[in-house]
CSV table of C-alpha atoms in Angstrom, one decimal:
chain,number,residue,atom,x,y,z
A,1,MET,CA,207.3,137.4,-39.7
A,2,SER,CA,209.1,140.0,-41.0
A,3,ASP,CA,211.2,141.6,-38.0
A,4,ASP,CA,214.2,142.6,-39.0
A,5,ILE,CA,217.5,144.2,-36.0
A,6,HIS,CA,219.8,146.5,-38.0
A,7,GLU,CA,222.5,147.9,-36.1
A,8,ASP,CA,225.1,150.6,-37.0
A,9,ALA,CA,229.0,150.5,-36.6
A,10,ASP,CA,229.3,154.0,-35.8
A,11,SER,CA,226.7,154.6,-33.0
A,12,SER,CA,226.0,153.6,-29.6
A,13,SER,CA,222.4,153.2,-30.3
A,14,ILE,CA,220.7,149.5,-31.6
A,15,ASN,CA,217.8,150.1,-33.7
A,16,ILE,CA,215.1,147.3,-33.5
A,17,ARG,CA,211.9,146.8,-35.5
A,18,LEU,CA,209.8,144.0,-33.9
A,19,SER,CA,206.8,143.6,-35.6
A,20,ASN,CA,206.8,146.2,-38.1
A,21,LYS,CA,207.2,148.4,-34.7
A,22,THR,CA,210.5,150.6,-33.9
A,23,GLU,CA,211.8,150.9,-30.9
A,24,ASN,CA,215.9,152.7,-30.2
A,25,ILE,CA,218.0,151.4,-27.7
A,26,ASP,CA,220.4,153.6,-25.5
A,27,MET,CA,223.5,150.8,-25.7
A,28,ASN,CA,225.6,153.1,-23.3
A,29,ALA,CA,222.8,152.9,-21.0
A,30,VAL,CA,222.0,148.9,-21.1
A,31,PRO,CA,225.3,146.4,-19.9
A,32,LYS,CA,226.5,144.8,-22.5
A,33,GLY,CA,225.3,141.3,-20.9
A,34,SER,CA,221.9,143.2,-20.2
A,35,LEU,CA,221.9,143.6,-23.5
A,36,GLN,CA,222.0,140.7,-24.5
A,37,ARG,CA,219.8,139.2,-22.6
A,38,MET,CA,217.4,141.5,-23.6
A,39,LYS,CA,218.0,140.8,-26.7
A,40,HIS,CA,217.6,137.4,-26.7
A,41,SER,CA,214.1,138.1,-24.5
A,42,GLU,CA,213.0,140.1,-26.9
A,43,ILE,CA,213.4,137.3,-30.4
A,44,GLN,CA,212.0,134.9,-27.8
A,45,ASP,CA,208.8,137.2,-27.2
A,46,SER,CA,208.7,137.9,-30.7
A,47,PHE,CA,208.8,134.6,-32.2
A,48,GLY,CA,205.6,133.7,-29.5
A,49,GLY,CA,207.8,131.6,-26.3
A,50,HIS,CA,206.3,132.3,-23.5
A,51,ASN,CA,202.7,133.6,-25.3
A,52,HIS,CA,201.1,130.8,-23.9
A,53,ARG,CA,197.3,131.7,-25.5
A,54,PRO,CA,197.4,129.4,-28.9
A,55,TYR,CA,198.2,126.4,-26.7
A,56,LYS,CA,195.4,127.1,-23.8
A,57,LEU,CA,192.8,127.5,-26.6
A,58,ALA,CA,194.2,124.2,-27.9
A,59,VAL,CA,194.1,123.2,-24.7
A,60,VAL,CA,190.5,123.6,-24.3
A,61,PHE,CA,189.6,122.4,-27.9
A,62,LEU,CA,191.0,118.6,-27.5
A,63,GLY,CA,189.2,118.3,-23.8
A,64,LEU,CA,185.9,119.2,-26.1
A,65,MET,CA,186.7,117.2,-28.5
A,66,CYS,CA,187.7,114.1,-25.5
A,67,VAL,CA,184.0,115.7,-23.9
A,68,LEU,CA,182.5,114.7,-27.0
A,69,LEU,CA,183.6,111.7,-28.4
A,70,LEU,CA,183.1,110.2,-25.0
A,71,ALA,CA,179.7,111.8,-24.9
A,72,ILE,CA,179.1,109.7,-28.5
A,73,ILE,CA,180.7,106.7,-27.3
A,74,ILE,CA,178.3,106.1,-24.0
A,75,GLY,CA,176.0,107.2,-26.4
A,76,VAL,CA,176.7,104.8,-29.1
A,77,CYS,CA,176.7,102.4,-26.1
A,78,ILE,CA,173.0,103.2,-24.7
A,79,LYS,CA,171.3,103.0,-28.3
A,80,MET,CA,173.5,99.3,-28.0
A,81,GLN,CA,171.6,98.8,-25.4
A,82,GLU,CA,168.4,99.8,-26.1
A,83,ALA,CA,169.2,97.6,-29.4
A,84,ARG,CA,169.9,94.5,-27.4
A,85,HIS,CA,166.8,95.1,-25.2
A,86,LEU,CA,164.4,95.7,-28.2
A,87,GLN,CA,165.9,92.8,-30.2
A,88,PHE,CA,165.8,90.3,-26.8
A,89,ARG,CA,161.7,91.5,-26.4
A,90,TYR,CA,160.9,91.2,-30.4
A,91,ASN,CA,162.4,87.7,-30.3
A,92,ASN,CA,159.7,86.1,-26.8
A,93,LEU,CA,157.0,88.1,-28.5
A,94,THR,CA,157.5,86.3,-32.1
A,95,GLU,CA,157.7,83.2,-29.6
A,96,GLU,CA,154.7,84.2,-27.9
A,97,LYS,CA,153.4,84.5,-30.9
A,98,ASP,CA,154.3,81.3,-32.0
A,99,GLN,CA,152.7,79.9,-29.2
A,100,LEU,CA,149.5,82.0,-29.6
A,101,GLU,CA,149.1,80.4,-32.9
A,102,ILE,CA,149.4,77.0,-32.0
A,103,HIS,CA,146.7,77.7,-29.5
A,104,ILE,CA,144.3,79.3,-31.6
A,105,ASN,CA,145.1,76.0,-34.3
A,106,ASN,CA,144.2,74.0,-31.6
A,107,LEU,CA,141.0,75.6,-30.7
A,108,ILE,CA,140.0,76.1,-33.5
A,109,ARG,CA,140.3,72.7,-34.8
A,110,GLU,CA,138.7,71.7,-31.4
A,111,ASN,CA,135.5,73.8,-32.8
A,112,ALA,CA,135.6,72.1,-35.2
A,113,GLN,CA,135.2,69.1,-33.4
A,114,LEU,CA,132.4,70.3,-30.7
A,115,GLN,CA,129.9,71.8,-34.2
A,116,ALA,CA,130.6,68.5,-35.5
A,117,ARG,CA,129.8,67.2,-32.0
A,118,ASN,CA,126.8,69.9,-30.7
A,119,THR,CA,125.2,68.7,-34.4
A,120,ALA,CA,125.2,65.3,-34.1
A,121,LEU,CA,123.3,66.0,-30.6
A,122,SER,CA,121.4,68.5,-31.7
A,123,LYS,CA,119.9,65.7,-34.7
A,124,ASP,CA,119.5,63.5,-31.3
A,125,LEU,CA,118.5,66.0,-29.8
A,126,GLU,CA,115.0,67.0,-32.2
A,127,THR,CA,114.7,63.0,-32.6
A,128,ASN,CA,114.2,62.6,-28.8
A,129,ILE,CA,111.9,65.4,-28.6
A,130,SER,CA,109.6,64.6,-31.2
A,131,ALA,CA,109.1,61.2,-29.5
A,132,MET,CA,108.7,61.9,-26.0
A,133,ALA,CA,106.2,64.9,-27.5
A,134,GLY,CA,104.8,61.6,-28.5
A,135,GLU,CA,104.6,60.5,-25.5
A,136,ARG,CA,103.2,62.9,-23.8
A,137,ASP,CA,100.5,63.5,-26.0
A,138,GLU,CA,99.3,59.8,-24.7
A,139,ILE,CA,100.1,60.3,-21.3
A,140,GLN,CA,98.5,63.5,-21.1
A,141,SER,CA,95.1,61.4,-22.8
A,142,ASP,CA,95.9,58.8,-20.1
A,143,LEU,CA,96.3,61.3,-17.7
A,144,PHE,CA,92.6,62.9,-18.6
A,145,TYR,CA,91.3,59.4,-19.0
A,146,LEU,CA,92.1,58.3,-16.0
A,147,GLU,CA,91.9,61.8,-13.3
A,148,SER,CA,88.5,62.0,-15.8
A,149,HIS,CA,87.4,58.6,-14.6
A,150,ASP,CA,88.9,59.6,-10.8
A,151,MET,CA,86.2,62.0,-11.1
A,152,LYS,CA,83.6,60.3,-11.8
A,153,ARG,CA,84.5,57.5,-9.4
A,154,ILE,CA,85.0,60.5,-6.6
A,155,LYS,CA,81.9,62.7,-7.9
A,156,SER,CA,79.8,59.2,-7.6
A,157,HIS,CA,80.3,59.0,-4.1
A,158,ALA,CA,78.1,62.8,-3.7
A,159,VAL,CA,75.8,63.5,-0.3
A,160,ASP,CA,73.8,66.2,0.6
A,161,VAL,CA,74.9,68.2,3.4
A,162,THR,CA,73.3,71.0,5.0
A,163,LEU,CA,74.5,73.2,7.6
A,164,ASP,CA,74.1,73.0,11.6
A,165,PRO,CA,72.5,75.7,12.9
A,166,ASP,CA,72.9,74.6,16.5
A,167,THR,CA,77.1,74.8,16.2
A,168,ALA,CA,76.9,77.9,14.2
A,169,HIS,CA,78.8,80.4,15.5
A,170,ALA,CA,76.2,83.5,16.8
A,171,ASN,CA,77.0,86.2,14.2
A,172,PHE,CA,76.7,83.5,11.6
A,173,ILE,CA,73.8,83.5,9.2
A,174,LEU,CA,72.6,81.4,7.5
A,175,SER,CA,69.8,80.5,4.6
A,176,ALA,CA,66.6,79.1,5.4
A,177,ASP,CA,67.8,75.3,3.0
A,178,GLY,CA,70.8,75.4,5.4
A,179,LYS,CA,73.3,75.8,2.5
A,180,GLN,CA,74.5,78.7,2.7
A,181,VAL,CA,76.4,81.0,6.0
A,182,ARG,CA,78.1,84.0,5.7
A,183,CYS,CA,78.9,86.4,8.4
A,184,GLY,CA,77.2,89.3,10.2
A,185,ASP,CA,78.2,92.4,11.9
A,186,THR,CA,75.9,91.6,14.7
A,187,LYS,CA,75.4,88.6,17.2
A,188,GLN,CA,71.7,87.2,16.5
A,189,ASN,CA,69.7,85.5,19.3
A,190,VAL,CA,70.9,82.4,19.7
A,191,PRO,CA,70.2,80.2,22.6
A,192,ASP,CA,73.7,79.1,23.8
A,193,ASN,CA,74.6,75.5,23.6
A,194,PRO,CA,77.7,72.4,24.3
A,195,LYS,CA,77.8,72.6,20.2
A,196,ARG,CA,78.3,75.9,19.2
A,197,PHE,CA,81.8,77.2,18.3
A,198,SER,CA,82.1,80.4,20.2
A,199,PRO,CA,84.5,82.7,20.2
A,200,VAL,CA,86.0,81.4,16.8
A,201,VAL,CA,84.2,81.7,13.5
A,202,CYS,CA,82.6,77.9,12.7
A,203,VAL,CA,79.7,75.7,12.3
A,204,LEU,CA,79.1,71.6,11.1
A,205,GLY,CA,77.0,70.0,8.2
A,206,LYS,CA,74.3,68.3,9.9
A,207,GLN,CA,74.9,64.3,8.7
A,208,GLY,CA,78.3,62.5,10.4
A,209,PHE,CA,80.1,59.4,8.6
A,210,SER,CA,81.9,57.4,10.3
A,211,THR,CA,81.7,54.2,7.5
A,212,GLY,CA,82.2,54.3,3.5
A,213,LYS,CA,83.3,57.4,0.8
A,214,PHE,CA,81.5,60.8,0.9
A,215,TYR,CA,82.4,63.7,-1.8
A,216,TYR,CA,80.1,67.4,-1.2
A,217,GLU,CA,81.3,70.9,-3.1
A,218,VAL,CA,81.5,74.4,-1.9
A,219,GLN,CA,81.2,77.8,-3.8
A,220,VAL,CA,84.8,80.1,-2.2
A,221,LYS,CA,83.5,83.0,-4.9
A,222,GLY,CA,84.2,85.8,-3.8
A,223,LYS,CA,85.6,85.6,-0.6
A,224,THR,CA,89.0,86.5,0.7
A,225,ALA,CA,89.2,84.1,4.1
A,226,TRP,CA,87.3,81.2,4.2
A,227,SER,CA,88.7,77.6,5.4
A,228,LEU,CA,86.5,73.3,4.3
A,229,GLY,CA,87.0,70.1,5.6
A,230,VAL,CA,85.9,67.7,8.5
A,231,ALA,CA,86.1,67.5,11.9
A,232,ARG,CA,85.8,64.5,13.8
A,233,GLU,CA,83.0,65.2,16.5
A,234,SER,CA,84.7,65.3,19.6
A,235,ILE,CA,86.6,68.3,18.3
A,236,THR,CA,86.6,71.7,21.1
A,237,ARG,CA,84.0,74.1,20.8
A,238,LYS,CA,84.3,76.9,23.1
A,239,GLY,CA,87.4,79.2,23.5
A,240,ASP,CA,90.3,78.6,21.2
A,241,ILE,CA,90.7,76.2,18.4
A,242,TYR,CA,94.0,75.3,16.4
A,243,VAL,CA,92.9,74.1,13.4
A,244,SER,CA,94.7,71.0,12.6
A,245,PRO,CA,95.3,67.1,12.4
A,246,ARG,CA,96.4,66.3,15.8
A,247,TYR,CA,92.6,68.4,17.1
A,248,GLY,CA,91.0,66.1,15.6
A,249,HIS,CA,90.5,68.9,11.9
A,250,TRP,CA,92.0,67.8,8.2
A,251,ALA,CA,91.5,71.5,6.2
A,252,ILE,CA,92.3,73.8,4.4
A,253,TRP,CA,92.3,77.2,3.8
A,254,LEU,CA,92.7,80.7,3.0
A,255,ARG,CA,94.1,83.4,4.6
A,256,ASN,CA,96.1,86.9,3.5
A,257,GLY,CA,96.1,85.7,-0.1
A,258,THR,CA,97.5,82.2,0.9
A,259,TYR,CA,96.8,79.0,0.1
A,260,GLU,CA,97.8,76.0,3.1
A,261,ALA,CA,96.6,72.9,3.6
A,262,LEU,CA,96.3,73.3,7.5
A,263,ASP,CA,98.1,70.1,8.5
A,264,ASP,CA,100.9,69.8,11.5
A,265,PRO,CA,103.4,71.9,10.0
A,266,SER,CA,101.2,73.6,7.7
A,267,VAL,CA,101.4,73.7,3.7
A,268,PRO,CA,101.3,75.9,1.3
A,269,LEU,CA,99.2,75.1,-1.8
A,270,SER,CA,100.8,75.9,-5.1
A,271,LEU,CA,97.5,76.5,-7.5
A,272,LYS,CA,97.5,76.9,-11.2
A,273,GLU,CA,94.6,79.3,-10.3
A,274,LYS,CA,92.2,80.3,-7.2
A,275,PRO,CA,89.8,78.0,-7.2
A,276,GLN,CA,86.4,79.0,-7.4
A,277,ARG,CA,84.2,75.4,-5.9
A,278,VAL,CA,86.6,73.3,-4.1
A,279,GLY,CA,85.9,69.7,-3.7
A,280,VAL,CA,86.6,67.5,-0.2
A,281,PHE,CA,86.5,64.0,-1.1
A,282,VAL,CA,86.9,60.6,2.4
A,283,ASP,CA,87.2,57.7,2.0
A,284,TYR,CA,87.4,56.7,6.0
A,285,GLU,CA,88.5,52.8,6.1
A,286,ALA,CA,91.6,54.5,3.4
A,287,GLY,CA,92.4,57.1,6.3
A,288,LEU,CA,92.4,59.5,3.4
A,289,VAL,CA,91.1,63.2,3.0
A,290,SER,CA,91.9,64.5,0.1
A,291,PHE,CA,91.1,68.4,-1.2
A,292,TYR,CA,90.0,69.4,-5.0
A,293,ASP,CA,89.5,72.6,-7.9
A,294,ALA,CA,85.9,71.6,-8.7
A,295,ASP,CA,85.6,72.7,-11.5
A,296,CYS,CA,89.2,71.9,-13.6
A,297,TRP,CA,89.2,69.0,-11.4
A,298,TYR,CA,92.7,69.9,-9.9
A,299,HIS,CA,94.4,68.0,-6.6
A,300,LEU,CA,95.0,71.0,-4.2
A,301,TYR,CA,95.7,68.3,-1.1
A,302,SER,CA,95.9,65.8,0.4
A,303,PHE,CA,96.1,64.1,4.2
A,304,THR,CA,96.6,60.4,4.1
A,305,ASN,CA,96.8,57.4,6.5
A,306,VAL,CA,94.8,58.5,9.0
A,307,LYS,CA,93.3,56.2,11.8
A,308,PHE,CA,89.6,58.1,11.2
A,309,THR,CA,88.3,56.3,15.3
A,310,GLU,CA,85.3,59.1,15.5
A,311,LYS,CA,81.6,60.3,13.2
A,312,LEU,CA,83.4,62.9,11.8
A,313,TYR,CA,81.7,66.7,10.1
A,314,PRO,CA,81.7,68.1,7.5
A,315,PHE,CA,83.5,71.9,8.6
A,316,PHE,CA,83.0,75.3,7.3
A,317,SER,CA,84.2,78.8,8.5
A,318,PRO,CA,83.6,81.8,6.1
A,319,ASN,CA,85.9,84.1,8.5
A,320,ASN,CA,84.6,87.4,9.5
A,321,ASN,CA,83.3,89.7,7.3
A,322,ASP,CA,85.8,91.9,7.4
A,323,GLY,CA,84.1,95.5,7.2
A,324,GLY,CA,82.2,93.6,3.9
A,325,LYS,CA,85.7,92.6,2.2
A,326,ASN,CA,84.7,89.1,2.9
A,327,ALA,CA,81.2,89.3,2.5
A,328,ALA,CA,79.9,86.3,0.5
A,329,PRO,CA,79.0,83.6,1.5
A,330,LEU,CA,79.8,79.6,2.3
A,331,ILE,CA,77.7,78.2,-0.4
A,332,ILE,CA,77.3,74.4,-0.2
A,333,SER,CA,76.4,74.0,-4.1
A,334,SER,CA,75.1,70.7,-5.8
A,335,VAL,CA,77.2,68.2,-7.6
A,336,HIS,CA,76.7,67.9,-10.6
A,337,ILE,CA,77.4,63.5,-11.7
A,338,CYS,CA,78.3,62.1,-14.6
A,339,PRO,CA,78.2,58.1,-15.4
A,340,ILE,CA,81.2,56.9,-15.5
A,341,LYS,CA,82.0,54.8,-18.5
């Protein structure tokens, strides 16, 4: 600082130069004490004694530095906390990974054991299948022999059956030889009698059986509805008829595409294919009525343990014409008997 103070002895004024500025002060106009104070104050001001701006700037700067330092410290703390959390998570994941590796190794070992066991079981199964296939062939051969023998045995009891026109519903049209029946659309000119069915569309065979065994076959080809079986002599002929063993009938039928045995209750039949000819076999003493697909000799159904006490007659129903959809006749067909070997 190049401020100078000059005082002249011969002059009553003081020439003060502060900061390259010069001011003249009349010493006679200023009291001596005030002059001294003024000199002291101006000197202090010239050296910044009462100028606080640099100090304030320093305080502000120091405050900003403190805030910045505090922010840095907080940021470091947050980062350290996140680092500890990540380390903790990493440790957990590492532990889970180790456990999963142990579990996977166990599964691999168990899978190897299962594969070995599966291989052994597959070999055993192949051996068993081969053995069972051989047994099946033997059983099928034996079954074919038994069925063939059974078919020949049953067919050996074939009887000649014809239809009884006195029992036929008035709309039925019978062939001259009494082997066929179909339902017409109009009533035939036949006398009413106690044996004739009315209004239910049924007819019985002429031949009755009260002992022994008998068998006959009926062609049902082309029909959409029919009933076949045997009935006792005293069945109801007039009014509503319920076809079931309780009312003296042992029969099966086709209705609405479903084959059923008219037992108590009725039993749906599971068939390999639609039968074209149905065989009916009765063993009176054994109380047995059985039905077969006569073409492939497939057993359809059997009524067993029946106690017959009356004469039995073959029972037929071609059902209604149904506008020509069910116009095909029921035909009592010839039984081809093969000798039993």
